[in-house]
Coordinates of C-alpha atoms in Angstrom, one line a residue:
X1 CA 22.0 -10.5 -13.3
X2 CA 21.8 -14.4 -14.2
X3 CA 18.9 -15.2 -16.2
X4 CA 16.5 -18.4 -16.7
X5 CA 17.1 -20.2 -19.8
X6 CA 13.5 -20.6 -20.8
X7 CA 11.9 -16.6 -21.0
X8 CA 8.5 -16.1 -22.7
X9 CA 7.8 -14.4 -25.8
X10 CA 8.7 -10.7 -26.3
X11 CA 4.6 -10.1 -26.4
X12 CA 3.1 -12.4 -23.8
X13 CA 0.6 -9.5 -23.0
X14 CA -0.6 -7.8 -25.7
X15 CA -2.7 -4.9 -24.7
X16 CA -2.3 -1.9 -27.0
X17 CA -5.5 0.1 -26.7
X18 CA -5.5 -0.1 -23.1
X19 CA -1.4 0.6 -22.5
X20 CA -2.2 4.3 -24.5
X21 CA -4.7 4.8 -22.1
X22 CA -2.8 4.0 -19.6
X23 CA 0.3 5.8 -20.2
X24 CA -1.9 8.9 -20.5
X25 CA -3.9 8.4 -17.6
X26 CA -0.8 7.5 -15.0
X27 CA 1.0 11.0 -16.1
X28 CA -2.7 12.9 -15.1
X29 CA -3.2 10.4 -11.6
X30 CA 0.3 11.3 -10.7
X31 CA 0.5 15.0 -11.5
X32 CA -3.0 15.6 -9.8
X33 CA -4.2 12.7 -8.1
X34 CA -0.9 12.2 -5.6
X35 CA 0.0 9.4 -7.0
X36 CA 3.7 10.5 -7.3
X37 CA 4.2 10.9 -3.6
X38 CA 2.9 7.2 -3.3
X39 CA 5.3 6.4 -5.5
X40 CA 8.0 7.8 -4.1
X41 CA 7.1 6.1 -0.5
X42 CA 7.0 3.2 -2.4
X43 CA 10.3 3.2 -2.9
X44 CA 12.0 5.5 -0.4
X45 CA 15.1 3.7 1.3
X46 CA 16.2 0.8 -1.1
X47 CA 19.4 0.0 -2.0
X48 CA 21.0 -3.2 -4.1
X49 CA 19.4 -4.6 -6.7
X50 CA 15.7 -4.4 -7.4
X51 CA 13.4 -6.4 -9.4
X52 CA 10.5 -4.2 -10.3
X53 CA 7.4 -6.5 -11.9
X54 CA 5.0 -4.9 -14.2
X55 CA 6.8 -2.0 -14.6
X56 CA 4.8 -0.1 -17.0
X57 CA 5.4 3.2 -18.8
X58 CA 8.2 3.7 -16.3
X59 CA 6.5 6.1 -13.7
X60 CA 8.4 4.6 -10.5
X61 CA 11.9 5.1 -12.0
X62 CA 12.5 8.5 -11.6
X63 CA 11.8 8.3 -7.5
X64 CA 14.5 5.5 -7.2
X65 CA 17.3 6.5 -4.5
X66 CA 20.5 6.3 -5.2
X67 CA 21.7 3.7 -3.2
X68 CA 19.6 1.2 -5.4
X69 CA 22.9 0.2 -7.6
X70 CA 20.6 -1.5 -10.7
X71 CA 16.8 -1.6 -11.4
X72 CA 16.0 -4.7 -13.5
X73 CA 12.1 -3.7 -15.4
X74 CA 10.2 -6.6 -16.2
X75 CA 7.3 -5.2 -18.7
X76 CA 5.3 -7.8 -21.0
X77 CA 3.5 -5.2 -23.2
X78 CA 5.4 -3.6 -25.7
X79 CA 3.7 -0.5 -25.9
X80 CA 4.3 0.2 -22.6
X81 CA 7.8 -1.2 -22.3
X82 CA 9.1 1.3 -24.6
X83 CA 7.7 4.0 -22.8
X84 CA 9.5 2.6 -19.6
X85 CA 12.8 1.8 -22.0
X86 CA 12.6 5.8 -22.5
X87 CA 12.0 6.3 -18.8
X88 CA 14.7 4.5 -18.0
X89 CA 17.3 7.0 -19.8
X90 CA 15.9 9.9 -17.9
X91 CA 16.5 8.1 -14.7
X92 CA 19.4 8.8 -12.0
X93 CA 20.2 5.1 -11.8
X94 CA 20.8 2.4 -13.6
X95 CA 17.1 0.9 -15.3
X96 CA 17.2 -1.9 -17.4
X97 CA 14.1 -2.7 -18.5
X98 CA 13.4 -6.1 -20.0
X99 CA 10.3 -8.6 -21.3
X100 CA 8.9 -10.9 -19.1
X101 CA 5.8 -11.6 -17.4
X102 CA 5.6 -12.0 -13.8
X103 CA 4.5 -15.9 -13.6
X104 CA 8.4 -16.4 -15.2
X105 CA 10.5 -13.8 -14.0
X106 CA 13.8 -13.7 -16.1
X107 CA 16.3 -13.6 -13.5
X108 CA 18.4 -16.1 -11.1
X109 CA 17.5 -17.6 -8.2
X110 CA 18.3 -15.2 -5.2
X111 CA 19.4 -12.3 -7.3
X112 CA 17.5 -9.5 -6.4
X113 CA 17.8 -7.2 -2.7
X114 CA 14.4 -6.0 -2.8
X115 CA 11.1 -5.9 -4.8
X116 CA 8.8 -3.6 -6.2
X117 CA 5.7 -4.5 -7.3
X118 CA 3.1 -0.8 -8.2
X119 CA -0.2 -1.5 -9.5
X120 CA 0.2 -5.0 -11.2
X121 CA -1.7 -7.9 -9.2
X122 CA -4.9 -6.3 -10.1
X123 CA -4.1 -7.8 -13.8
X124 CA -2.1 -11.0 -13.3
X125 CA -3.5 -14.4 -14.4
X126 CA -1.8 -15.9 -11.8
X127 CA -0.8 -13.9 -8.4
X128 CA -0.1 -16.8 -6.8
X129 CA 2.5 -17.9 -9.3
X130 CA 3.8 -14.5 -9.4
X131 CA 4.6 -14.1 -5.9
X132 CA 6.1 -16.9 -6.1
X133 CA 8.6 -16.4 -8.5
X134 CA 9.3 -13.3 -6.1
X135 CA 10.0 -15.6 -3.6
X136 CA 12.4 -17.8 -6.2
X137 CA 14.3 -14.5 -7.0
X138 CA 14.6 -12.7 -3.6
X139 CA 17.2 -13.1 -1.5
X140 CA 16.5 -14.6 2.4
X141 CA 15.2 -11.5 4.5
X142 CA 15.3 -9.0 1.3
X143 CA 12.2 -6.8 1.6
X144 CA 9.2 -7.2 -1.1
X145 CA 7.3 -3.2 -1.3
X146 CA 3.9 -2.8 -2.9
X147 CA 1.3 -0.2 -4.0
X148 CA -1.6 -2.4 -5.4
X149 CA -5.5 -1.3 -5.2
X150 CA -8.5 -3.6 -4.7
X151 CA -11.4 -5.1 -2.5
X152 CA -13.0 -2.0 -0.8
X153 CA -12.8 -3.4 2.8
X154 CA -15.4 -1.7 5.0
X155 CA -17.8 -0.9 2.5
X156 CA -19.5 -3.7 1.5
X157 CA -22.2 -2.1 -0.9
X158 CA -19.0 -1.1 -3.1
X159 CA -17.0 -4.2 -2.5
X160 CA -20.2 -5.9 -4.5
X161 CA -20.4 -3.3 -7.0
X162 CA -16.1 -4.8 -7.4
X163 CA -16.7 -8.2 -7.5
X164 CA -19.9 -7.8 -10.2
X165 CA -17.4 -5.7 -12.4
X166 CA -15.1 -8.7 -11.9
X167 CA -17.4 -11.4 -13.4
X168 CA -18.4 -9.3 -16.1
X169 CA -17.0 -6.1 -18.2
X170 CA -13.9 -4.8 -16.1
X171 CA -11.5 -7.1 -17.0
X172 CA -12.2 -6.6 -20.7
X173 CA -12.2 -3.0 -20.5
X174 CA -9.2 -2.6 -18.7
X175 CA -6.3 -5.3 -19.7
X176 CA -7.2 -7.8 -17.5
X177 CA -7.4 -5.6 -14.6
X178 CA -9.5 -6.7 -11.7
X179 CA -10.7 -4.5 -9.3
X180 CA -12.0 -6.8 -6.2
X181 CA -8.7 -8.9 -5.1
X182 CA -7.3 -8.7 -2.4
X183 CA -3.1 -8.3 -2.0
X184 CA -2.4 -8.3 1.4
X185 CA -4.5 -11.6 1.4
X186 CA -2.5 -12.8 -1.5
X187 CA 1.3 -11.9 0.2
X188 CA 0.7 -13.5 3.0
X189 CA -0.6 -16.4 1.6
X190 CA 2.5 -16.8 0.1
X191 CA 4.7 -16.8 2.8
X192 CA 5.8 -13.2 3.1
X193 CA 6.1 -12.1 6.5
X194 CA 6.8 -8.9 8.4
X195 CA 3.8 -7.4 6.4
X196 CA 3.4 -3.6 7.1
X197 CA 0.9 -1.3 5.5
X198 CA -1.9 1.6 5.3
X199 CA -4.4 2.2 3.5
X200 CA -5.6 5.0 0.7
X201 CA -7.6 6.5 -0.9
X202 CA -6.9 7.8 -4.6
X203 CA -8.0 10.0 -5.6
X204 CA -8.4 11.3 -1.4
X205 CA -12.4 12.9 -2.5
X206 CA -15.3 12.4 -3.7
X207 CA -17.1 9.7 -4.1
X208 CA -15.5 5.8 -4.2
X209 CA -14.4 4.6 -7.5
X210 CA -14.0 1.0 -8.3
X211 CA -10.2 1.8 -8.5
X212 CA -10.1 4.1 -5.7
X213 CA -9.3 1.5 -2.3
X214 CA -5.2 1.4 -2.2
X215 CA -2.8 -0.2 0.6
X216 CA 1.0 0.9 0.3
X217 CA 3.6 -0.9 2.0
X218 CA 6.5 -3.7 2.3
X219 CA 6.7 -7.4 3.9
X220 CA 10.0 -9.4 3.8
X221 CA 10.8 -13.0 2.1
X222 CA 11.8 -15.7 4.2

């Protein structure tokens, strides 16, 4: 895969407290929360080349089918990029999993057949710029697939207890992560069309978590 000259540096996010707790906590969400049927929904039926942003310890690769011919892992923290790096070697095709953030993706202009984007807008500076870069590396008509939490639409009371988190301790806590955006808002704003989805729940009971509003689902670039 072609590459931009300029990438950013090897630790653009820097996040080590939070990537252990992550790592730990993705293993436990998806060996008893479901999350690793999501995941495999997520990316059930791609083939080609993928571009998968914000890749993190690596929990996606192991559901790849094999008509996806090369994986190309864009991870900015280093913690959790080696995690995925030892992912990778465990998974039935090819991962290569490299720094990068998703604002400056390091790959070519129309390069990539499809793209995977699981649990990373939450924490972006700039998910505008991020999608489009998607847009820049995407091929006309290839077919952008996300899992992504946020805004709590139809339940207001929480979606306020969301955006008060925002302004003031989540992001902190959490590596930047915040829990009130919106996604579907954000990919269509950016010109992705096609846009096809369904919302979840995780974990499915008890009572709502700032975390726990989910849509999974796939849109197309133009």
């Amino acid at each position: 895969m072609s590459v931009r000259s300029s990438a950013p540096p090897r630790d653009a996010v820097h996040h080590p407290l939070f990537a252990r707790c992550y790592a730990r906590m993705s293993v436990v969400a998806d060996e008893r929360g479901g999350v690793a049927a999501h995941r495999a929904q997520l990316v059930a039926g791609l083939s080609g080349r993928v571009i998968e942003v914000g890749a993190g310890n690596g929990r996606n690769f192991a559901h790849y089918p094999g008509a996806v011919t090369e994986v190309y892992a864009v991870e900015p923290e280093r913690g959790l990029r080696q995690l995925a790096a030892e992912a990778a070697l465990r998974a039935e095709v090819p991962v290569d999993v490299v720094p990068g953030t998703a604002e400056q993706l390091p790959a070519g202009r129309d390069t990539c057949d499809a793209a995977v984007l699981s649990l990373v807008l939450c924490s972006l500076p700039d998910v505008a710029g991020a999608l489009a870069e998607l847009r820049r590396v995407l091929r006309p008509g290839a077919e952008l697939r996300f899992f992504e939490h946020g805004l709590a639409h139809g339940h207001p009371r929480t979606a306020r207890v969301q955006r008060a988190l925002d302004r003031t301790v989540w992001p902190k806590l959490f590596g930047g992560c915040h829990v009130a955006r919106d996604p579907l808002a954000a990919i269509e704003r950016a010109g992705f069309t096609g846009l096809e989805f369904r919302r979840l729940r995780v974990p499915e009971s008890g009572p709502p978590l700032p975390h726990t509003f989910h849509v999974l689902g796939s849109a197309r670039c133009p």
